[in-house]
Coordinates of C-alpha atoms in Angstrom, one line a residue:
X1 CA 234.7 257.5 -21.4
X2 CA 236.6 259.0 -18.4
X3 CA 239.7 256.9 -18.0
X4 CA 240.1 258.0 -14.4
X5 CA 236.5 256.9 -13.6
X6 CA 237.2 253.5 -15.1
X7 CA 240.3 253.0 -13.0
X8 CA 238.4 254.2 -9.9
X9 CA 235.6 251.8 -10.6
X10 CA 237.8 248.8 -11.2
X11 CA 239.7 249.5 -8.0
X12 CA 236.4 249.7 -6.1
X13 CA 234.9 246.5 -7.6
X14 CA 238.1 244.5 -7.3
X15 CA 237.7 240.9 -8.3
X16 CA 233.9 241.0 -7.9
X17 CA 232.1 239.3 -10.9
X18 CA 230.7 241.7 -13.5
X19 CA 227.5 239.7 -13.9
X20 CA 224.3 241.4 -15.0
X21 CA 222.4 240.3 -11.9
X22 CA 225.0 242.1 -9.7
X23 CA 224.3 245.5 -11.2
X24 CA 222.4 246.8 -8.1
X25 CA 225.1 245.4 -5.7
X26 CA 227.7 247.3 -7.7
X27 CA 225.6 250.5 -7.7
X28 CA 225.5 250.2 -3.9
X29 CA 229.2 249.9 -3.7
X30 CA 229.7 252.9 -5.7
X31 CA 227.3 255.0 -3.8
X32 CA 228.5 253.8 -0.4
X33 CA 232.0 254.9 -1.3
X34 CA 231.3 258.3 -3.1
X35 CA 227.9 259.2 -1.5
X36 CA 226.3 259.5 -4.9
X37 CA 226.3 258.1 -8.4
X38 CA 228.1 260.4 -10.8
X39 CA 227.5 260.3 -14.5
X40 CA 231.1 259.5 -15.1
X41 CA 231.0 256.4 -12.8
X42 CA 227.7 255.2 -14.3
X43 CA 229.2 255.4 -17.8
X44 CA 232.3 253.5 -16.5
X45 CA 230.1 250.9 -14.8
X46 CA 228.2 250.3 -18.1
X47 CA 231.4 249.8 -19.9
X48 CA 232.9 247.5 -17.3
X49 CA 229.7 245.3 -17.2
X50 CA 229.3 245.5 -21.0
X51 CA 225.8 247.0 -20.7
X52 CA 224.2 249.9 -22.5
X53 CA 224.4 253.1 -20.4
X54 CA 220.5 253.2 -20.7
X55 CA 220.3 249.9 -18.9
X56 CA 222.5 251.1 -16.0
X57 CA 220.7 254.4 -15.8
X58 CA 217.1 253.0 -15.9
X59 CA 217.9 250.8 -12.9
X60 CA 219.8 253.4 -10.9
X61 CA 217.0 255.9 -11.4
X62 CA 214.3 253.4 -10.5
X63 CA 215.3 253.0 -6.9
X64 CA 214.8 255.8 -4.3
X65 CA 218.0 255.2 -2.5
X66 CA 220.3 255.8 -5.5
X67 CA 221.4 259.5 -5.9
X68 CA 222.3 260.3 -9.5
X69 CA 224.4 263.4 -10.1
X70 CA 224.6 264.6 -13.7
X71 CA 227.7 266.4 -15.1
X72 CA 227.8 269.9 -13.7
X73 CA 225.4 269.2 -10.8
X74 CA 226.3 269.7 -7.2
X75 CA 226.6 266.4 -5.4
X76 CA 224.3 266.0 -2.3
X77 CA 225.4 266.9 1.2
X78 CA 227.7 264.4 2.8
X79 CA 224.9 263.3 5.2
X80 CA 221.5 262.3 4.0
X81 CA 218.7 262.5 6.7
X82 CA 215.6 260.5 5.8
X83 CA 212.5 261.4 7.9
X84 CA 209.8 258.7 7.8
X85 CA 206.5 260.3 6.9
X86 CA 204.4 257.1 6.8
X87 CA 201.2 256.9 8.9
X88 CA 202.5 255.8 12.3
X89 CA 205.3 258.4 12.1
X90 CA 202.8 261.2 11.0
X91 CA 200.6 260.3 13.9
X92 CA 203.8 260.8 16.2
X93 CA 204.6 264.2 14.8
X94 CA 206.8 263.5 11.7
X95 CA 205.5 266.6 9.9
X96 CA 206.5 268.9 12.8
X97 CA 209.9 267.3 12.9
X98 CA 210.4 267.8 9.1
X99 CA 209.6 271.5 9.6
X100 CA 212.2 271.8 12.4
X101 CA 214.8 269.9 10.5
X102 CA 214.1 271.9 7.3
X103 CA 214.9 275.1 9.1
X104 CA 217.8 273.9 11.3
X105 CA 219.7 271.3 9.4
X106 CA 219.4 272.2 5.7
X107 CA 222.9 273.7 5.6
X108 CA 224.5 270.7 7.2
X109 CA 222.7 267.8 5.6
X110 CA 220.1 266.9 3.0
X111 CA 216.7 266.4 4.5
X112 CA 214.4 264.1 2.6
X113 CA 211.0 262.4 3.2
X114 CA 211.1 258.6 3.3
X115 CA 208.5 255.8 3.6
X116 CA 208.3 253.3 6.4
X117 CA 211.5 252.2 8.0
X118 CA 210.1 249.4 10.2
X119 CA 210.1 251.4 13.5
X120 CA 206.5 252.2 13.6
X121 CA 206.2 251.3 17.2
X122 CA 208.9 253.8 18.1
X123 CA 207.8 256.6 15.9
X124 CA 208.8 259.0 14.6
X125 CA 212.0 257.5 13.2
X126 CA 214.8 259.2 11.3
X127 CA 217.8 257.7 9.4
X128 CA 221.0 259.7 9.6
X129 CA 223.0 257.9 7.0
X130 CA 222.6 254.3 8.0
X131 CA 222.0 255.1 11.7
X132 CA 218.3 255.0 12.6
X133 CA 217.1 257.1 15.5
X134 CA 213.7 256.0 16.9
X135 CA 211.5 258.5 18.8
X136 CA 213.6 261.1 17.1
X137 CA 213.8 264.7 18.1
X138 CA 215.3 267.5 16.1
X139 CA 218.1 267.8 18.8
X140 CA 219.0 264.1 18.5
X141 CA 219.1 264.2 14.8
X142 CA 221.2 267.4 14.7
X143 CA 223.7 265.8 17.2
X144 CA 224.0 262.8 15.0
X145 CA 224.6 265.0 11.9
X146 CA 227.2 267.1 13.6
X147 CA 229.1 264.2 15.1
X148 CA 228.8 262.1 11.9
X149 CA 227.2 259.3 13.7
X150 CA 226.0 257.7 10.5
X151 CA 226.8 254.0 11.0
X152 CA 224.1 251.4 11.8
X153 CA 224.0 250.3 15.4
X154 CA 224.0 246.5 15.8
X155 CA 221.5 245.4 18.5
X156 CA 222.2 242.4 20.8
X157 CA 221.2 239.2 19.0
X158 CA 221.7 235.5 19.2
X159 CA 224.8 234.6 17.2
X160 CA 225.7 231.3 15.7
X161 CA 227.5 229.9 18.8
X162 CA 224.5 230.7 21.0
X163 CA 222.1 229.2 18.5
X164 CA 224.1 226.1 18.2
X165 CA 224.2 225.7 22.1
X166 CA 220.4 225.7 21.9
X167 CA 220.3 222.8 19.5
X168 CA 220.4 225.0 16.4
X169 CA 220.9 223.3 13.0
X170 CA 220.4 219.8 14.5
X171 CA 217.2 219.6 12.5
X172 CA 218.9 220.7 9.3
X173 CA 221.7 218.1 9.9
X174 CA 219.1 215.3 10.2
X175 CA 217.5 216.5 7.0
X176 CA 220.8 216.5 5.2
X177 CA 221.7 213.0 6.6
X178 CA 218.4 211.6 5.3
X179 CA 217.0 211.1 8.8
X180 CA 213.9 213.3 8.2
X181 CA 211.8 212.1 5.3
X182 CA 210.6 215.0 3.2
X183 CA 207.1 213.8 2.9
X184 CA 206.7 213.7 6.6
X185 CA 208.1 217.2 6.9
X186 CA 205.7 218.6 4.3
X187 CA 202.8 216.7 5.9
X188 CA 203.7 218.2 9.3
X189 CA 203.8 221.7 7.9
X190 CA 200.4 221.3 6.2
X191 CA 198.8 219.8 9.3
X192 CA 200.0 222.6 11.4
X193 CA 198.1 225.2 9.4
X194 CA 201.1 227.3 8.8
X195 CA 200.4 230.0 6.2
X196 CA 202.6 232.3 4.2
X197 CA 203.0 235.3 6.5
X198 CA 204.1 237.8 4.0
X199 CA 200.6 238.8 3.3
X200 CA 199.1 236.3 0.9
X201 CA 198.7 233.4 3.2
X202 CA 199.5 230.6 0.8
X203 CA 200.5 227.4 2.7
X204 CA 204.3 226.9 2.5
X205 CA 204.1 223.1 2.3
X206 CA 202.1 223.4 -0.9
X207 CA 204.6 225.8 -2.3
X208 CA 207.5 223.4 -1.6
X209 CA 205.7 220.6 -3.4
X210 CA 204.9 222.8 -6.4
X211 CA 208.5 223.9 -6.8
X212 CA 210.0 220.5 -6.2
X213 CA 207.7 219.1 -9.0
X214 CA 209.4 221.4 -11.5
X215 CA 212.6 220.4 -13.3
X216 CA 215.8 221.8 -12.0
X217 CA 217.9 223.8 -11.4
X218 CA 215.7 225.4 -8.7
X219 CA 216.2 228.4 -6.5
X220 CA 214.9 229.8 -3.2
X221 CA 214.2 233.5 -2.6
X222 CA 213.7 234.9 0.9
X223 CA 211.5 237.9 0.8
X224 CA 212.7 240.3 3.5
X225 CA 211.5 243.4 1.8
X226 CA 208.7 244.3 4.3
X227 CA 207.8 247.8 3.2
X228 CA 204.2 247.8 4.2
X229 CA 203.6 250.9 6.5
X230 CA 203.1 249.6 10.0
X231 CA 205.0 246.3 9.4
X232 CA 208.2 245.5 11.4
X233 CA 207.9 241.9 12.4
X234 CA 210.6 240.6 10.0
X235 CA 213.0 243.2 11.2
X236 CA 212.2 242.2 14.8
X237 CA 213.0 238.5 14.3
X238 CA 216.1 239.1 12.1
X239 CA 217.6 241.5 14.7
X240 CA 217.1 239.1 17.5
X241 CA 217.2 235.5 16.3
X242 CA 218.5 235.5 12.7
X243 CA 219.5 231.8 12.7
X244 CA 216.1 230.6 13.4
X245 CA 215.1 232.2 10.1
X246 CA 218.3 230.9 8.3
X247 CA 217.7 227.4 9.5
X248 CA 214.2 227.4 8.1
X249 CA 215.6 228.9 4.9
X250 CA 218.2 226.1 4.5
X251 CA 215.6 223.4 5.3
X252 CA 213.4 224.9 2.5
X253 CA 216.4 224.9 0.2
X254 CA 217.1 221.2 1.0
X255 CA 213.4 220.4 0.4
X256 CA 213.3 221.8 -3.1
X257 CA 216.9 220.9 -3.9
X258 CA 217.8 224.6 -4.6
X259 CA 221.2 225.3 -6.0
X260 CA 221.2 228.9 -4.7
X261 CA 219.3 230.9 -2.0
X262 CA 218.9 234.6 -2.6
X263 CA 218.1 236.5 0.6
X264 CA 216.5 239.8 -0.5
X265 CA 216.7 242.4 2.3
X266 CA 215.3 245.9 2.2
X267 CA 217.9 248.7 2.3
X268 CA 216.1 250.3 5.2
X269 CA 217.5 247.6 7.4
X270 CA 221.3 248.3 7.5
X271 CA 221.8 246.8 10.9
X272 CA 220.2 243.5 9.7
X273 CA 222.4 243.6 6.6
X274 CA 225.5 243.6 8.8
X275 CA 224.2 240.9 11.0
X276 CA 223.3 238.7 8.1
X277 CA 226.6 239.3 6.3
X278 CA 228.5 238.2 9.4
X279 CA 226.3 235.2 10.3
X280 CA 226.0 233.8 6.7
X281 CA 229.8 233.9 6.5
X282 CA 230.0 232.1 9.9
X283 CA 227.7 229.4 8.5
X284 CA 230.0 228.8 5.5
X285 CA 233.1 228.8 7.8
X286 CA 231.5 226.1 9.9
X287 CA 230.6 223.9 6.9
X288 CA 226.9 224.1 7.7
X289 CA 225.8 224.9 4.2
X290 CA 227.0 222.0 2.1
X291 CA 223.9 221.7 0.0
X292 CA 223.4 225.2 -1.4
X293 CA 224.8 228.6 -1.9
X294 CA 223.6 231.8 -0.2
X295 CA 223.6 235.2 -1.8
X296 CA 222.6 238.2 0.3
X297 CA 221.0 240.9 -1.9
X298 CA 220.3 244.4 -0.9
X299 CA 217.2 246.4 -2.0
X300 CA 217.4 250.0 -2.8
X301 CA 214.2 251.6 -1.6
X302 CA 211.3 250.2 -3.5
X303 CA 208.1 249.1 -1.8
X304 CA 207.1 247.3 -5.0
X305 CA 209.9 244.8 -4.6
X306 CA 207.9 243.2 -1.8
X307 CA 205.8 241.7 -4.6
X308 CA 207.5 238.4 -5.4
X309 CA 208.0 238.8 -9.1
X310 CA 209.2 242.4 -8.8
X311 CA 211.7 241.2 -6.1
X312 CA 212.9 238.6 -8.6
X313 CA 213.4 241.2 -11.2
X314 CA 215.5 243.2 -8.6
X315 CA 217.5 240.1 -7.8
X316 CA 218.3 239.8 -11.5
X317 CA 219.7 243.3 -11.4
X318 CA 216.8 245.1 -13.1
X319 CA 214.0 247.6 -12.1
X320 CA 211.5 246.0 -9.8
X321 CA 208.6 245.7 -12.2
X322 CA 206.0 243.0 -11.5
X323 CA 205.7 240.3 -14.1
X324 CA 202.5 239.2 -15.7
X325 CA 201.2 235.9 -14.6
X326 CA 201.1 233.0 -15.6
X327 CA 203.7 231.7 -15.5
X328 CA 204.1 231.8 -11.8
X329 CA 207.4 232.1 -10.1
X330 CA 207.2 228.5 -8.9
X331 CA 207.5 227.6 -12.6
X332 CA 209.6 230.5 -13.9
X333 CA 211.2 232.7 -11.3
X334 CA 214.8 233.8 -11.0
X335 CA 216.6 233.5 -14.4
X336 CA 213.4 231.6 -15.6
X337 CA 213.9 228.7 -13.3
X338 CA 211.5 227.3 -10.7
X339 CA 211.8 229.4 -7.6
X340 CA 210.4 229.0 -4.1
X341 CA 209.6 232.3 -2.4
X342 CA 209.1 232.4 1.4
X343 CA 208.6 235.3 3.8
X344 CA 210.9 235.7 6.8
X345 CA 208.3 234.9 9.5
X346 CA 207.1 231.9 7.6
X347 CA 210.6 230.5 7.8
X348 CA 211.0 231.6 11.4
X349 CA 208.3 229.0 12.4
X350 CA 209.7 226.0 10.5
X351 CA 212.0 224.7 13.2
X352 CA 209.5 225.1 16.1
X353 CA 206.8 223.3 14.1
X354 CA 209.0 220.4 13.0
X355 CA 210.5 220.0 16.5
X356 CA 207.3 220.4 18.6
X357 CA 204.8 219.0 16.2
X358 CA 201.9 220.1 14.1
X359 CA 199.4 220.0 17.0
X360 CA 201.5 222.4 19.1
X361 CA 201.3 225.1 16.5
X362 CA 197.7 224.5 15.2
X363 CA 196.3 224.5 18.8
X364 CA 197.5 228.1 19.4
X365 CA 194.8 229.9 17.3
X366 CA 191.5 231.2 18.4
X367 CA 188.3 229.9 16.9
X368 CA 188.9 228.4 13.5
X369 CA 192.3 230.2 13.1
X370 CA 195.4 228.1 13.6
X371 CA 198.8 229.0 14.9
X372 CA 200.7 232.0 16.3
X373 CA 201.2 235.4 14.6
X374 CA 203.6 238.3 15.0
X375 CA 201.5 241.3 15.1
X376 CA 203.1 244.7 14.4
X377 CA 201.1 247.1 16.5
X378 CA 201.6 250.9 16.3
X379 CA 199.5 254.0 16.7
X380 CA 197.4 255.2 19.7
X381 CA 198.0 252.4 22.2
X382 CA 199.7 252.4 25.4
X383 CA 202.3 249.8 24.6
X384 CA 203.0 249.5 20.9
X385 CA 205.4 246.8 19.5
X386 CA 205.7 243.3 18.3
X387 CA 203.0 241.1 19.9
X388 CA 203.2 237.4 19.6
X389 CA 199.5 236.4 19.8
X390 CA 197.2 233.6 18.6
X391 CA 196.0 233.8 15.1
X392 CA 192.3 234.9 15.0
X393 CA 192.6 237.2 18.0
X394 CA 190.4 240.3 17.7
X395 CA 191.8 243.9 17.4
X396 CA 190.0 244.8 20.7
X397 CA 191.6 241.9 22.5
X398 CA 195.0 242.7 21.0
X399 CA 194.8 246.3 22.2
X400 CA 193.4 245.5 25.7
X401 CA 195.3 242.3 26.6
X402 CA 198.7 242.9 24.7
X403 CA 199.0 246.6 24.3
X404 CA 197.9 247.9 27.7
X405 CA 194.8 249.6 26.2
X406 CA 194.5 252.9 24.4
X407 CA 197.0 255.7 25.0
X408 CA 196.0 258.2 27.7
X409 CA 193.4 260.7 26.4
X410 CA 192.6 258.7 23.3
X411 CA 189.4 256.9 22.4
X412 CA 189.4 254.0 20.0
X413 CA 188.1 255.1 16.6
X414 CA 189.3 252.8 13.9
X415 CA 192.1 250.4 13.0
X416 CA 194.1 249.3 10.0
X417 CA 194.3 245.4 10.3
X418 CA 196.8 244.9 7.5
X419 CA 198.9 248.0 7.1
X420 CA 198.4 250.6 4.4
X421 CA 196.9 248.2 1.9
X422 CA 194.6 246.3 4.3
X423 CA 191.9 249.0 4.6
X424 CA 190.4 250.8 7.7
X425 CA 187.7 249.4 9.9
X426 CA 185.8 251.2 12.6
X427 CA 186.0 250.4 16.3
X428 CA 182.6 248.7 16.1
X429 CA 184.1 245.9 14.0
X430 CA 187.0 245.4 16.3
X431 CA 185.6 242.1 17.4
X432 CA 186.3 240.3 14.1
X433 CA 189.0 237.8 14.1
X434 CA 192.4 238.9 12.6
X435 CA 193.0 236.1 10.2
X436 CA 193.0 235.2 6.5
X437 CA 189.6 235.2 5.1
X438 CA 187.9 236.8 8.0
X439 CA 187.9 240.5 7.0
X440 CA 187.5 240.3 3.1
X441 CA 183.7 240.6 3.4
X442 CA 184.2 243.9 5.1
X443 CA 186.5 245.3 2.4
X444 CA 189.6 244.6 4.3
X445 CA 192.2 241.9 4.9
X446 CA 194.9 241.0 7.5
X447 CA 197.8 240.9 5.1
X448 CA 201.0 241.2 7.0
X449 CA 199.3 241.5 10.4
X450 CA 200.3 245.2 10.8
X451 CA 197.7 246.8 13.1
X452 CA 197.7 250.6 13.3
X453 CA 195.3 252.0 15.8
X454 CA 193.5 255.3 15.3
X455 CA 191.8 257.4 17.9
X456 CA 189.1 260.1 18.1
X457 CA 191.9 262.7 17.9
X458 CA 193.0 261.6 14.4
X459 CA 191.9 263.3 11.2
X460 CA 190.7 260.5 8.9
X461 CA 191.0 262.7 5.9
X462 CA 194.7 263.2 6.6
X463 CA 195.1 259.5 7.4
X464 CA 193.6 258.4 4.1
X465 CA 195.5 261.0 2.1
X466 CA 198.8 259.9 3.8
X467 CA 198.1 256.4 2.6
X468 CA 197.2 257.3 -0.9
X469 CA 200.3 259.5 -1.2
X470 CA 202.4 256.5 -0.2
X471 CA 200.9 254.4 -3.0
X472 CA 201.4 257.2 -5.5
X473 CA 205.0 257.5 -4.6
X474 CA 205.6 253.8 -4.5
X475 CA 203.8 252.9 -7.9
X476 CA 206.4 251.4 -10.2
X477 CA 204.7 253.2 -13.1
X478 CA 204.4 250.1 -15.3
X479 CA 200.6 250.1 -15.7
X480 CA 198.4 253.1 -16.3
X481 CA 195.6 252.4 -13.8
X482 CA 198.0 252.5 -10.8
X483 CA 200.4 255.1 -12.1
X484 CA 197.8 257.6 -13.2
X485 CA 195.0 256.4 -10.7
X486 CA 197.0 257.0 -7.6
X487 CA 198.2 260.5 -8.8
X488 CA 194.7 261.5 -9.8
X489 CA 193.2 260.2 -6.4
X490 CA 195.8 262.3 -4.4
X491 CA 195.0 265.4 -6.5
X492 CA 191.2 265.0 -5.8
X493 CA 191.8 264.2 -2.1
X494 CA 193.9 267.3 -1.6
X495 CA 190.7 269.3 -2.4
X496 CA 188.3 270.5 0.3
X497 CA 185.4 268.9 -1.4
X498 CA 185.7 265.2 -2.4
X499 CA 183.8 264.0 -5.4
X500 CA 182.7 260.7 -3.9
X501 CA 181.2 259.2 -7.1
X502 CA 184.4 259.9 -9.1
X503 CA 186.7 258.7 -6.4
X504 CA 184.8 255.4 -6.1
X505 CA 184.8 255.0 -9.9
X506 CA 188.5 255.6 -10.0
X507 CA 189.1 253.2 -7.1
X508 CA 187.2 250.3 -8.8
X509 CA 189.2 250.9 -12.0
X510 CA 192.4 250.7 -10.2
X511 CA 191.4 247.6 -8.3
X512 CA 190.1 245.8 -11.4
X513 CA 192.8 246.9 -14.0
X514 CA 196.2 247.2 -12.2
X515 CA 198.8 244.6 -12.9
X516 CA 199.8 243.8 -9.3
X517 CA 198.6 244.0 -5.7
X518 CA 199.9 247.6 -5.2
X519 CA 197.4 249.2 -7.6
X520 CA 194.7 246.7 -6.7
X521 CA 194.9 247.5 -2.9
X522 CA 195.8 251.1 -3.1
X523 CA 192.1 252.2 -2.9
X524 CA 191.3 250.0 0.0
X525 CA 191.7 252.7 2.8
X526 CA 189.8 255.3 0.7
X527 CA 186.9 252.8 0.0
X528 CA 186.7 251.7 3.6
X529 CA 186.7 255.3 4.9
X530 CA 183.9 256.3 2.5
X531 CA 181.9 253.2 3.5
X532 CA 182.3 253.4 7.3
X533 CA 182.8 257.1 7.9
X534 CA 180.6 258.9 5.4
X535 CA 179.9 261.8 7.8
X536 CA 183.7 262.7 7.6
X537 CA 183.8 262.9 3.9
X538 CA 180.4 264.4 3.2

C-alpha cells in the first residue's frame, strides 16, 4: 500500500462516509481531482472502504467515464474531448468532425467517441471536459481546448424562489398536512391516463399502490439516466424547471412513505448536476423536505443503467448489471427494500394533473390516447427540438405542424418513433398514432418518444449499423445472447453482403433469450429495416 496515496485519498474524501453504496461517488471524486484513476489510488480506496481491490476495480472498469491508469502507464491528456457518434450526430457530420479533431487536436487533448449526450436536436455535440458544445465545429472545440473552457455552463432556469412565487410546493405542503387524501390523489392520477414516460408506460398510480402495500422501509428512485439515442426530454425539463420534477418526486415519496429518495442522474448532464446540487440543498435549507432524505447520485457512462434494476445496482455502488425478475423492484429494490422507480417526465406532470384535474390531462390526447407528451425530435426536419404535443399524434403531423416540415432538400423516407431501440418505420406508416400499444404490431414501439427523422439522402445501411454498434458498445456483457449477439451482428453488417437469414435468426435469438430490454430490443432497427426496406439490403 502506498502511504502517500492513502493520505491523499483521506484528504480528498474528508468526512464523507465510507459506505459501500458510495463507491461510485468516491471514484468520481478521485477522477474529478486527478483526471484519472491511478492504481495506487484504487488500492488506497479499497483499503479505506474495506473492500477487496477486485470489487473496486470491477466497478471502476465497468463504467465508460472512469479512466484507469495502471502502474507505469501514461495518464490521459488533461482534457478529454468526447465526440458523440450516435445516430443524430452522425447524420449531422460527427464522423467528419472526428477526422478533423483526430488530426488537429490529438497532441492537445484526448479525442474519444461517445454515445448520445442528449443534444440530438443541436447535433453534432462535443463535450470538452464537462463543457458541452452543441452544433460543434472543429474550430470551436479547439478553442475550448486551448482556453481550457472545460466547466459546464449553467443555463437560465426557474430556481426555488421563482418556483415558490408561482405556488410551488403548496401542493406538497397540503399533502404533508393531511389535506390531500392519498386515495384521491392516486385516483386522480389513474383517471388522468398518465403513463410511465421512461419507455415502459406502466401507470404511476398503480406503482405507488404496489410499493405502498409492501412493508417498510421503502425508497424512491428517480430515473434520470436517459441514454436512449435521440432522447433529451428529461434534460430539457431539468434544465428549465427542476422544481416541478422535484415536487412531483417529493409527493411520490410522501405517497409511499419513503425514507430516502435517490435521484440517479446520467453523468453526461453536468449542468443539470450542478443545478440539482444547488436546488436540493436549497430545499433542505428552507425546511421543505421534512418527510424524507434526498441523495443525488451520479452515473458514470452506462446506457444499461437506464434499466431500473441496473440503475439500482449502480445506486448501491456496483456494476450496472440488470437483475433477474421476479422479484420486482417494487418488492425488492434498493438494498432489497420496496422501491418506487419513476421517470423524470412522469414526475414532471404530477403537480399539473393534481392541480388542474384528471380531465384536463386526459382530454389532451388524440384518438384513444390520453395526455401530453414531450417528444424529442431530431434528424432531417426544419426545426428539431423538444415538442410538447398530444399523445397519439402521428409522426407526419409532428413533422409538419411542430417541426416546420422536412429540412430543405430532404424528402421524408423513414423515422424512428422510439429512439434506437424503437425500430424504424417507413414514411408510408407515418400516420400511425405515436402512443403505447399502437406500433407494436408493426415491429416497433414509441418508448421514450424520441423521434429521429430520416430522409432520402440517408444511407439506411449506415443508419442500422450505427444503431447496432451502439448496442454492442453498451451491452453490459452479463448474458451471452446480447454480449455475443450484438458483436456478431455488427461483424456481419460490416460486410458488403448481408446474410439475411442468419441475421434474422440471430436477432430472434437475442430478442428471446436476453436478460433485459437492451438485448431484447437491439435487433429492432435491423428487423424493421429488413422488413420495410428489403431492396436496400438485397
